CSV table of C-alpha atoms and ligand atoms in Angstrom, one decimal:
chain,number,residue,atom,x,y,z
A,827,MET,CA,-97.7,-31.4,-103.9
A,828,SER,CA,-94.2,-30.3,-103.0
A,829,THR,CA,-93.9,-27.1,-100.9
A,830,HIS,CA,-90.4,-26.4,-102.2
A,831,PRO,CA,-90.4,-27.1,-106.0
A,832,ALA,CA,-87.8,-24.7,-107.1
A,833,ALA,CA,-85.2,-25.2,-104.4
A,834,PRO,CA,-82.4,-27.7,-105.1
A,835,GLU,CA,-82.3,-30.5,-102.6
A,836,LEU,CA,-79.5,-29.4,-100.3
A,837,ALA,CA,-77.6,-31.9,-98.2
A,838,CYS,CA,-77.2,-30.9,-94.6
A,839,ASP,CA,-75.2,-32.4,-91.8
A,840,ILE,CA,-76.1,-31.5,-88.2
A,841,PHE,CA,-73.6,-32.5,-85.5
A,842,CYS,CA,-75.0,-32.7,-82.0
A,843,ALA,CA,-73.1,-33.5,-78.8
A,844,VAL,CA,-75.4,-34.2,-75.9
A,845,ILE,CA,-74.1,-32.3,-72.8
A,846,ASP,CA,-76.9,-33.3,-70.5
A,847,ASN,CA,-80.7,-33.7,-70.3
A,848,PHE,CA,-82.7,-33.4,-73.5
A,849,GLY,CA,-82.2,-29.9,-74.8
A,850,ASP,CA,-79.3,-30.4,-77.1
A,851,ILE,CA,-80.8,-33.2,-79.0
A,852,GLY,CA,-84.3,-31.8,-78.5
A,853,VAL,CA,-83.4,-28.7,-80.5
A,854,CYS,CA,-81.3,-30.5,-83.1
A,855,TRP,CA,-84.0,-33.2,-83.7
A,856,ARG,CA,-86.7,-30.5,-84.1
A,857,LEU,CA,-84.5,-28.5,-86.5
A,858,ALA,CA,-83.6,-31.6,-88.5
A,859,ARG,CA,-87.2,-32.7,-89.0
A,860,GLN,CA,-88.2,-29.2,-90.0
A,861,LEU,CA,-85.4,-28.7,-92.5
A,862,ARG,CA,-86.4,-32.0,-94.1
A,863,ALA,CA,-90.2,-31.6,-94.0
A,864,GLU,CA,-90.5,-27.9,-94.8
A,865,HIS,CA,-87.4,-27.1,-96.8
A,866,GLY,CA,-86.8,-30.3,-98.6
A,867,TRP,CA,-83.2,-30.7,-97.4
A,868,ARG,CA,-81.5,-34.1,-97.2
A,869,VAL,CA,-80.6,-34.1,-93.5
A,870,ARG,CA,-78.1,-36.3,-91.7
A,871,LEU,CA,-78.0,-35.9,-87.9
A,872,LEU,CA,-74.9,-37.1,-86.2
A,873,VAL,CA,-75.5,-37.6,-82.5
A,874,ASP,CA,-73.1,-38.9,-79.8
A,875,ASP,CA,-75.8,-40.2,-77.4
A,876,LEU,CA,-78.6,-42.3,-79.0
A,877,LYS,CA,-80.0,-43.4,-75.7
A,878,VAL,CA,-81.1,-39.8,-74.8
A,879,PHE,CA,-82.3,-39.4,-78.4
A,880,HIS,CA,-84.4,-42.6,-78.0
A,881,ALA,CA,-86.4,-40.9,-75.2
A,882,LEU,CA,-87.5,-38.2,-77.6
A,883,CYS,CA,-88.0,-40.6,-80.5
A,884,PRO,CA,-88.7,-44.1,-79.4
A,885,GLU,CA,-88.1,-45.6,-82.9
A,886,ILE,CA,-84.4,-44.8,-82.5
A,887,ASP,CA,-82.4,-48.0,-82.0
A,888,ALA,CA,-79.5,-47.0,-79.7
A,889,THR,CA,-77.4,-50.0,-81.0
A,890,LEU,CA,-77.4,-48.9,-84.7
A,891,ALA,CA,-74.5,-47.0,-86.3
A,892,ARG,CA,-76.8,-45.6,-89.0
A,893,GLN,CA,-80.6,-45.5,-89.4
A,894,GLU,CA,-83.4,-43.3,-90.6
A,895,ALA,CA,-86.3,-41.7,-88.7
A,896,MET,CA,-88.9,-39.3,-90.1
A,897,GLY,CA,-87.0,-38.9,-93.3
A,898,VAL,CA,-83.7,-37.9,-91.5
A,899,VAL,CA,-80.6,-40.1,-91.6
A,900,ILE,CA,-79.3,-40.6,-88.0
A,901,GLU,CA,-75.7,-41.6,-87.4
A,902,HIS,CA,-74.1,-42.5,-84.1
A,903,TRP,CA,-71.3,-40.0,-83.8
A,904,ARG,CA,-68.4,-41.6,-82.0
A,905,GLU,CA,-66.3,-38.6,-80.9
A,906,PRO,CA,-63.8,-37.2,-81.5
A,907,ALA,CA,-62.4,-38.8,-84.6
A,908,HIS,CA,-65.5,-40.3,-86.2
A,909,ALA,CA,-66.5,-38.1,-89.2
A,910,GLY,CA,-69.4,-40.0,-90.6
A,911,ASP,CA,-69.2,-43.5,-92.1
A,912,THR,CA,-68.5,-42.4,-95.6
A,913,LEU,CA,-67.3,-38.8,-95.1
A,914,GLU,CA,-69.8,-37.6,-97.6
A,915,LEU,CA,-69.7,-33.9,-97.2
A,916,ALA,CA,-72.8,-31.9,-97.1
A,917,ASP,CA,-73.7,-28.5,-98.7
A,918,VAL,CA,-74.6,-27.1,-95.3
A,919,VAL,CA,-72.8,-28.1,-92.1
A,920,ILE,CA,-74.4,-27.2,-88.7
A,921,GLU,CA,-72.4,-27.6,-85.6
A,922,ALA,CA,-74.8,-27.3,-82.7
A,923,PHE,CA,-73.8,-25.4,-79.6
A,924,ALA,CA,-70.1,-25.2,-80.4
A,925,CYS,CA,-69.6,-29.0,-80.4
A,926,GLU,CA,-66.3,-29.6,-82.1
A,927,LEU,CA,-66.3,-31.0,-85.6
A,928,PRO,CA,-63.9,-33.9,-86.4
A,929,HIS,CA,-60.6,-32.6,-87.8
A,930,ALA,CA,-60.8,-35.0,-90.8
A,931,TYR,CA,-64.2,-33.5,-91.6
A,932,ILE,CA,-63.0,-29.9,-91.4
A,933,ALA,CA,-60.0,-30.7,-93.6
A,934,ALA,CA,-62.4,-32.3,-96.1
A,935,MET,CA,-64.6,-29.2,-96.0
A,936,ALA,CA,-61.7,-27.0,-96.9
A,937,ARG,CA,-60.9,-29.3,-99.9
A,938,ARG,CA,-64.5,-29.4,-101.2
A,939,ASP,CA,-65.5,-27.2,-104.1
A,940,PRO,CA,-67.8,-25.4,-103.5
A,941,GLN,CA,-67.1,-25.2,-99.8
A,942,PRO,CA,-70.0,-26.1,-97.5
A,943,VAL,CA,-71.8,-23.3,-95.7
A,944,TRP,CA,-70.7,-23.8,-92.1
A,945,ILE,CA,-72.9,-22.7,-89.3
A,946,ASN,CA,-72.5,-22.8,-85.6
A,947,LEU,CA,-75.9,-22.9,-84.0
A,948,GLU,CA,-75.7,-21.1,-80.6
A,949,TYR,CA,-77.9,-21.5,-77.5
A,950,LEU,CA,-81.0,-19.2,-77.3
A,951,SER,CA,-80.8,-16.0,-75.5
A,952,GLY,CA,-83.1,-13.0,-75.4
A,953,GLU,CA,-80.3,-10.6,-74.6
A,954,ASP,CA,-79.9,-7.5,-76.8
A,955,TRP,CA,-76.3,-8.2,-77.8
A,956,VAL,CA,-77.4,-11.3,-79.7
A,957,ALA,CA,-78.6,-9.3,-82.7
A,958,ASP,CA,-75.2,-7.8,-83.1
A,959,PHE,CA,-73.4,-11.1,-83.2
A,960,HIS,CA,-76.0,-13.0,-85.2
A,961,MET,CA,-74.5,-14.3,-88.5
A,962,ARG,CA,-71.1,-12.9,-87.9
A,963,PRO,CA,-68.5,-14.8,-89.8
A,964,SER,CA,-65.4,-16.2,-88.1
A,965,PRO,CA,-62.5,-17.3,-90.2
A,966,HIS,CA,-60.9,-20.6,-89.3
A,967,PRO,CA,-57.4,-20.2,-87.9
A,968,ARG,CA,-55.9,-22.9,-90.2
A,969,TYR,CA,-58.1,-23.5,-93.2
A,970,PRO,CA,-59.6,-21.0,-95.7
A,971,LEU,CA,-63.1,-21.6,-94.2
A,972,ASP,CA,-65.6,-19.2,-92.7
A,973,LYS,CA,-68.0,-20.3,-90.0
A,974,SER,CA,-71.0,-18.1,-89.2
A,975,PHE,CA,-72.6,-17.9,-85.8
A,976,PHE,CA,-76.3,-18.3,-85.9
A,977,PHE,CA,-77.9,-16.9,-82.8
A,978,PRO,CA,-81.5,-17.9,-81.9
A,979,GLY,CA,-83.2,-15.0,-80.1
A,980,LEU,CA,-86.4,-13.4,-79.1
A,981,GLY,CA,-86.0,-10.0,-80.8
A,982,ALA,CA,-85.6,-8.5,-84.3
A,983,GLY,CA,-82.3,-9.1,-86.0
A,984,THR,CA,-81.8,-12.5,-84.4
A,985,GLY,CA,-82.3,-16.0,-85.8
A,986,GLY,CA,-85.7,-16.4,-83.9
A,987,VAL,CA,-86.8,-19.7,-82.5
A,988,LEU,CA,-88.0,-22.9,-84.0
A,989,LYS,CA,-91.7,-23.1,-85.0
A,990,GLU,CA,-93.2,-25.6,-87.4
A,991,ARG,CA,-95.6,-24.3,-90.1
A,992,ASP,CA,-98.4,-26.5,-88.9
A,993,LEU,CA,-98.0,-25.9,-85.2
A,994,ASP,CA,-100.9,-23.3,-84.7
A,995,ALA,CA,-103.2,-25.5,-86.8
A,996,ARG,CA,-102.4,-28.5,-84.6
A,997,ARG,CA,-102.9,-26.5,-81.5
A,998,GLU,CA,-106.3,-25.3,-82.7
A,999,ARG,CA,-107.3,-28.9,-83.6
A,1000,PHE,CA,-106.2,-30.2,-80.2
A,1001,ASP,CA,-109.0,-32.3,-78.5
A,1002,ALA,CA,-108.5,-31.7,-74.8
A,1003,ALA,CA,-111.2,-34.0,-73.6
A,1004,SER,CA,-109.8,-37.1,-75.5
A,1005,TRP,CA,-106.3,-36.1,-74.3
A,1006,TRP,CA,-107.3,-36.2,-70.7
A,1007,ARG,CA,-108.9,-39.6,-71.0
A,1008,GLU,CA,-106.1,-41.1,-73.0
A,1009,ARG,CA,-103.0,-39.6,-71.2
A,1010,VAL,CA,-104.2,-39.0,-67.7
A,1011,GLY,CA,-107.1,-41.5,-67.4
A,1012,VAL,CA,-109.5,-39.0,-66.0
A,1013,GLU,CA,-112.1,-36.5,-67.3
A,1014,ARG,CA,-110.9,-33.1,-68.2
A,1015,PRO,CA,-111.1,-30.8,-65.1
A,1016,ASP,CA,-113.8,-28.1,-65.3
A,1017,ASP,CA,-113.0,-24.4,-65.6
A,1018,GLY,CA,-113.1,-23.9,-61.8
A,1019,GLN,CA,-109.8,-25.9,-61.5
A,1020,THR,CA,-106.4,-24.6,-62.5
A,1021,VAL,CA,-104.4,-27.1,-64.4
A,1022,VAL,CA,-100.6,-26.7,-64.0
A,1023,SER,CA,-98.0,-28.6,-65.9
A,1024,LEU,CA,-94.6,-29.0,-64.1
A,1025,PHE,CA,-91.5,-29.8,-66.1
A,1026,ALA,CA,-88.5,-28.6,-64.1
A,1027,TYR,CA,-85.1,-29.5,-62.7
A,1028,GLU,CA,-84.7,-30.3,-59.0
A,1029,ASN,CA,-86.0,-27.1,-57.3
A,1030,PRO,CA,-86.1,-26.3,-53.6
A,1031,ALA,CA,-88.9,-23.7,-54.3
A,1032,VAL,CA,-91.3,-26.5,-55.2
A,1033,ASP,CA,-92.1,-27.4,-51.6
A,1034,ALA,CA,-93.5,-23.9,-50.8
A,1035,LEU,CA,-95.5,-24.0,-54.0
A,1036,LEU,CA,-97.0,-27.4,-53.3
A,1037,ARG,CA,-98.0,-26.3,-49.8
A,1038,GLN,CA,-99.6,-23.2,-51.2
A,1039,TRP,CA,-101.6,-25.2,-53.7
A,1040,ARG,CA,-102.6,-27.7,-51.1
A,1041,ASP,CA,-103.8,-25.0,-48.7
A,1042,GLY,CA,-105.3,-22.7,-51.3
A,1043,ASP,CA,-109.1,-22.0,-51.8
A,1044,ALA,CA,-109.0,-22.9,-55.5
A,1045,PRO,CA,-108.5,-26.5,-56.7
A,1046,VAL,CA,-105.2,-27.1,-58.6
A,1047,VAL,CA,-104.6,-30.1,-60.9
A,1048,LEU,CA,-100.9,-30.7,-61.4
A,1049,LEU,CA,-99.5,-32.7,-64.3
A,1050,VAL,CA,-95.9,-33.8,-63.8
A,1051,PRO,CA,-93.9,-35.6,-66.5
A,1052,GLU,CA,-91.6,-38.1,-64.8
A,1053,GLY,CA,-88.2,-36.6,-64.3
A,1054,ARG,CA,-85.9,-34.7,-62.1
A,1055,ILE,CA,-88.6,-33.0,-60.0
A,1056,SER,CA,-90.5,-36.3,-59.4
A,1057,GLY,CA,-88.5,-37.0,-56.2
A,1058,ALA,CA,-89.8,-33.8,-54.6
A,1059,LEU,CA,-93.3,-34.7,-55.4
A,1060,ALA,CA,-92.9,-38.2,-53.9
A,1061,ARG,CA,-91.5,-36.7,-50.7
A,1062,PHE,CA,-94.3,-34.2,-50.5
A,1063,PHE,CA,-97.0,-37.0,-50.9
A,1064,GLY,CA,-95.1,-39.3,-48.6
A,1065,SER,CA,-94.7,-41.9,-51.3
A,1066,PRO,CA,-91.6,-43.8,-52.3
A,1067,THR,CA,-91.9,-42.6,-55.9
A,1068,PHE,CA,-94.1,-40.4,-58.1
A,1069,ALA,CA,-93.9,-42.5,-61.2
A,1070,ALA,CA,-96.0,-42.3,-64.4
A,1071,GLY,CA,-99.5,-43.4,-63.8
A,1072,MET,CA,-99.6,-42.5,-60.1
A,1073,SER,CA,-101.9,-39.8,-58.7
A,1074,ALA,CA,-102.2,-38.2,-55.3
A,1075,ARG,CA,-104.6,-35.8,-53.6
A,1076,VAL,CA,-104.1,-33.6,-50.6
A,1077,GLY,CA,-106.2,-30.5,-49.6
A,1078,ALA,CA,-107.0,-28.5,-52.8
A,1079,LEU,CA,-104.1,-30.2,-54.7
A,1080,GLN,CA,-104.5,-33.1,-57.0
A,1081,ALA,CA,-101.4,-34.4,-58.9
A,1082,HIS,CA,-100.9,-36.9,-61.8
A,1083,ALA,CA,-97.5,-38.2,-62.9
A,1084,LEU,CA,-97.2,-38.7,-66.6
A,1085,GLY,CA,-94.8,-40.8,-68.7
A,1086,PHE,CA,-92.3,-39.2,-71.0
A,1087,VAL,CA,-93.7,-38.9,-74.5
A,1088,GLU,CA,-92.2,-38.6,-77.9
A,1089,GLN,CA,-91.2,-35.1,-78.8
A,1090,PRO,CA,-94.0,-34.2,-81.2
A,1091,ARG,CA,-96.5,-35.0,-78.5
A,1092,PHE,CA,-94.9,-32.8,-75.8
A,1093,ASP,CA,-96.9,-29.8,-76.9
A,1094,GLU,CA,-100.2,-31.4,-76.0
A,1095,LEU,CA,-99.3,-31.2,-72.3
A,1096,LEU,CA,-98.8,-27.5,-72.7
A,1097,TRP,CA,-102.0,-27.1,-74.5
A,1098,ALA,CA,-103.9,-29.1,-71.9
A,1099,ALA,CA,-102.7,-26.9,-69.0
A,1100,ASP,CA,-103.7,-23.4,-67.9
A,1101,ILE,CA,-100.1,-22.6,-66.9
A,1102,ASN,CA,-96.9,-24.3,-67.8
A,1103,PHE,CA,-93.7,-24.6,-65.8
A,1104,VAL,CA,-90.9,-25.3,-68.4
A,1105,ARG,CA,-87.1,-25.4,-68.4
A,1106,GLY,CA,-84.0,-25.4,-70.5
A,1107,GLU,CA,-84.4,-24.2,-74.1
A,1108,ASP,CA,-86.8,-26.3,-76.2
A,1109,SER,CA,-89.7,-26.6,-73.7
A,1110,PHE,CA,-89.2,-22.8,-72.9
A,1111,VAL,CA,-89.9,-22.1,-76.6
A,1112,ARG,CA,-92.8,-24.5,-76.9
A,1113,ALA,CA,-94.5,-22.8,-73.9
A,1114,GLN,CA,-94.4,-19.5,-75.7
A,1115,TRP,CA,-96.1,-21.0,-78.8
A,1116,ALA,CA,-98.7,-22.6,-76.5
A,1117,ARG,CA,-100.0,-19.1,-75.8
A,1118,LYS,CA,-100.5,-19.8,-72.1
A,1119,PRO,CA,-98.9,-18.2,-69.1
A,1120,PHE,CA,-95.6,-19.9,-68.2
A,1121,VAL,CA,-92.8,-20.0,-65.7
A,1122,TRP,CA,-89.2,-20.7,-66.8
A,1123,HIS,CA,-86.8,-22.7,-64.9
A,1124,ILE,CA,-83.7,-21.7,-66.7
A,1125,TYR,CA,-80.7,-24.0,-67.1
A,1126,PRO,CA,-78.4,-22.9,-64.2
A,1127,GLN,CA,-74.9,-21.9,-65.3
A,1128,ALA,CA,-71.7,-21.2,-63.4
A,1129,ASP,CA,-71.2,-17.7,-61.9
A,1130,ASP,CA,-74.9,-17.0,-62.4
A,1131,ALA,CA,-74.4,-16.5,-66.2
A,1132,HIS,CA,-78.0,-17.5,-66.7
A,1133,VAL,CA,-79.4,-14.5,-64.7
A,1134,PRO,CA,-79.1,-11.9,-67.5
A,1135,LYS,CA,-80.7,-14.4,-69.9
A,1136,LEU,CA,-83.6,-14.8,-67.4
A,1137,ASN,CA,-84.0,-11.1,-67.1
A,1138,ALA,CA,-83.8,-10.5,-70.9
A,1139,ALA,CA,-86.6,-13.1,-71.4
A,1140,LEU,CA,-88.7,-11.3,-68.7
A,1141,ALA,CA,-88.1,-8.0,-70.4
A,1142,HIS,CA,-89.5,-9.3,-73.7
A,1143,TYR,CA,-92.3,-11.2,-72.2
A,1144,THR,CA,-93.5,-8.6,-69.6
A,1145,ARG,CA,-93.4,-5.7,-72.0
A,1146,GLU,CA,-96.9,-4.1,-72.1
A,1147,LEU,CA,-97.9,-5.5,-68.7
A,1148,SER,CA,-99.0,-3.2,-65.9
A,1149,PRO,CA,-96.2,-2.5,-63.5
A,1150,SER,CA,-97.9,-4.6,-60.8
A,1151,ALA,CA,-98.3,-7.6,-63.1
A,1152,ARG,CA,-94.7,-7.2,-64.3
A,1153,GLU,CA,-93.4,-7.0,-60.8
A,1154,ALA,CA,-95.4,-10.1,-59.7
A,1155,ILE,CA,-94.2,-12.2,-62.6
A,1156,THR,CA,-90.6,-11.1,-62.2
A,1157,ARG,CA,-90.7,-11.9,-58.5
A,1158,PHE,CA,-92.2,-15.3,-59.2
A,1159,TRP,CA,-89.8,-16.3,-62.0
A,1160,HIS,CA,-86.9,-15.1,-59.8
A,1161,ALA,CA,-88.2,-17.2,-56.8
A,1162,TRP,CA,-88.5,-20.2,-59.1
A,1163,ASN,CA,-84.9,-19.7,-60.1
A,1164,GLY,CA,-83.5,-19.5,-56.6
A,1165,ALA,CA,-84.1,-15.9,-55.4
A,1166,GLY,CA,-86.8,-15.8,-52.8
A,1167,VAL,CA,-89.9,-17.8,-52.1
A,1168,PRO,CA,-92.6,-18.1,-54.8
A,1169,ASP,CA,-96.0,-16.6,-53.9
A,1170,TRP,CA,-98.6,-18.2,-56.0
A,1171,ALA,CA,-101.5,-16.0,-55.0
A,1172,ASP,CA,-99.5,-12.8,-55.7
A,1173,PHE,CA,-98.6,-14.2,-59.2
A,1174,TRP,CA,-101.9,-15.9,-60.2
A,1175,ARG,CA,-104.1,-12.9,-59.4
A,1176,HIS,CA,-102.7,-11.5,-62.7
A,1177,ARG,CA,-103.9,-14.5,-64.6
A,1178,THR,CA,-106.2,-12.7,-67.0
A,1179,ALA,CA,-103.4,-10.2,-67.9
A,1180,LEU,CA,-100.9,-13.0,-68.3
A,1181,GLN,CA,-103.2,-14.9,-70.6
A,1182,ALA,CA,-103.7,-11.9,-72.9
A,1183,ARG,CA,-100.0,-11.1,-72.9
A,1184,ALA,CA,-99.1,-14.8,-73.8
A,1185,ALA,CA,-101.2,-14.6,-76.9
A,1186,ARG,CA,-99.8,-11.2,-78.0
A,1187,TRP,CA,-96.3,-12.3,-77.2
A,1188,ALA,CA,-96.6,-15.3,-79.5
A,1189,GLU,CA,-97.6,-13.0,-82.3
A,1190,GLU,CA,-94.6,-10.7,-81.6
A,1191,LEU,CA,-92.2,-13.6,-81.5
A,1192,ALA,CA,-93.6,-15.1,-84.8
A,1193,SER,CA,-93.0,-11.7,-86.5
A,1194,ILE,CA,-89.3,-12.3,-86.5
A,1195,GLY,CA,-89.6,-15.5,-88.6
A,1196,ASP,CA,-88.9,-19.0,-87.5
A,1197,LEU,CA,-85.4,-20.3,-87.0
A,1198,ALA,CA,-85.4,-23.0,-89.7
A,1199,GLY,CA,-86.9,-20.5,-92.2
A,1200,ASN,CA,-84.3,-17.8,-91.2
A,1201,LEU,CA,-81.5,-20.3,-91.5
A,1202,ALA,CA,-82.7,-21.6,-94.9
A,1203,ALA,CA,-82.9,-18.1,-96.2
A,1204,HIS,CA,-79.4,-17.3,-94.9
A,1205,VAL,CA,-78.0,-20.4,-96.6
A,1206,ALA,CA,-79.8,-19.6,-99.9
A,1207,ALA,CA,-78.3,-16.1,-99.9
A,1208,ARG,CA,-74.8,-17.4,-99.2
A,1209,ILE,CA,-75.1,-19.9,-102.0
A,1210,ALA,CA,-76.5,-17.3,-104.4
A,1211,ARG,CA,-73.5,-15.0,-103.7
A,1212,ARG,CA,-70.9,-17.6,-104.8
B,2195,TRH,O1,-83.8,-31.2,-71.0
B,2195,TRH,P1,-83.5,-29.7,-70.8
B,2195,TRH,O2,-83.1,-29.3,-69.5
B,2195,TRH,O3,-82.3,-29.5,-71.8
B,2195,TRH,C1,-81.3,-28.5,-71.8
B,2195,TRH,C2,-80.0,-29.2,-71.7
B,2195,TRH,O4,-79.8,-29.4,-70.3
B,2195,TRH,C3,-78.9,-28.5,-72.3
B,2195,TRH,O5,-77.6,-29.0,-72.0
B,2195,TRH,C4,-79.0,-27.0,-71.9
B,2195,TRH,O6,-78.0,-26.4,-72.4
B,2195,TRH,C5,-80.3,-26.6,-72.4
B,2195,TRH,O7,-81.4,-27.3,-71.8
B,2195,TRH,C6,-80.5,-25.1,-72.2
B,2195,TRH,O8,-84.7,-28.8,-71.3
B,2195,TRH,P2,-85.4,-28.6,-72.8
B,2195,TRH,O9,-84.4,-27.8,-73.6
B,2195,TRH,O10,-86.7,-28.0,-72.6
B,2195,TRH,O11,-85.5,-30.0,-73.4
B,2195,TRH,C7,-86.4,-30.9,-73.1
B,2195,TRH,C8,-86.9,-31.7,-74.3
B,2195,TRH,O12,-87.7,-32.8,-73.9
B,2195,TRH,C9,-87.8,-30.9,-75.2
B,2195,TRH,O13,-87.5,-31.1,-76.5
B,2195,TRH,C10,-89.2,-31.4,-74.9
B,2195,TRH,C11,-88.8,-32.9,-74.6
B,2195,TRH,N1,-89.9,-33.7,-73.9
B,2195,TRH,C12,-90.4,-34.7,-74.6
B,2195,TRH,O14,-90.1,-34.9,-75.8
B,2195,TRH,N2,-91.4,-35.5,-74.0
B,2195,TRH,C13,-91.7,-35.2,-72.7
B,2195,TRH,O15,-92.6,-36.0,-72.2
B,2195,TRH,C14,-91.1,-34.2,-72.0
B,2195,TRH,C15,-91.5,-33.9,-70.6
B,2195,TRH,C16,-90.2,-33.4,-72.7
């Protein structure tokens, strides 16, 4: 049965330039799959770095100019002139994170009748100004084309964040015991142990935290996907590496290194843990849907431009908490992002309040609608007005 019987099959091109890490393609790939699966759009994703994409989707062959994965056409976008092999123009054109579209493509958009709906998908921010700028049109300086700025956000009046329709059902079906056996190779820890997942950039604050976990009264089980923080773990355990499959134990701390998994399976790590350390944009969003307490390592920007974003997210997330819980979580997030030393005991004594807030926050966030649905509604309205 189709979930979108009345809608015409819109063709959509998403252009994605990978700046660094996995977030740019992580968001675009998730959006592409959702527009295909839930809205029935014909999606082509043009990406300039297929090797990074391969990490999130192992079936991607980085040597191919054009291929298909999960119903989405993937094209290797060879910047800056390459405009798609055939220059077929879509009904909807999404340029992700202000990556620059090829000039030939823009010129062809201006000639097309009807003109495509052109959207610049911005980075996520929880700041208040986002709602004022969301969906504002911006006329092109040379062509009679309007581009709209689509702002993901955490509050009403923004584009929201990505969430698949079946995500909550998948989370509820999650079989933690099997996951531990399959992915970690050990039995699921009992309730007396705190399971922490750690996905972060290099972070000097991690040493203090590892010492606190090691010396604490309560056992901590740490799950660390292989990546930029792994070197710090290796140094702490006095090992040359801390690679997937390795485990270490010292004092009250036990740690397991995990391999990087395909994107649809990343959520399982968040569901398996009691608290999640996440980073960037996409994993930050997924941690919110996991309904577990989390700590955000925000992507650091020049001139501390990320600090207001961090504080805006805290303002949303800590609303309703008692002043002492709010202050403790704020102190801890700031310390994890370079201001101060993290104090685990001070933070985790609020565990029960944080757990309750995490569930309520997920409901609040869901109430503004999901990004793909909001975007599809906007496009439908624009097309209907023509
Ligand atoms: O990788 P990130 O740090 O990405 C970014 C980029 O740096 C980008 O340039 C920046 O602007 C943006 O952050 C804010 O963090 P993020 O966004 O969480 O992306 C990580 C992706 O990796 C996410 O989609 C989840 C995925 N992932 C897997 O698919 N498998 C895994 O095993 C792990 C650990 C992550």
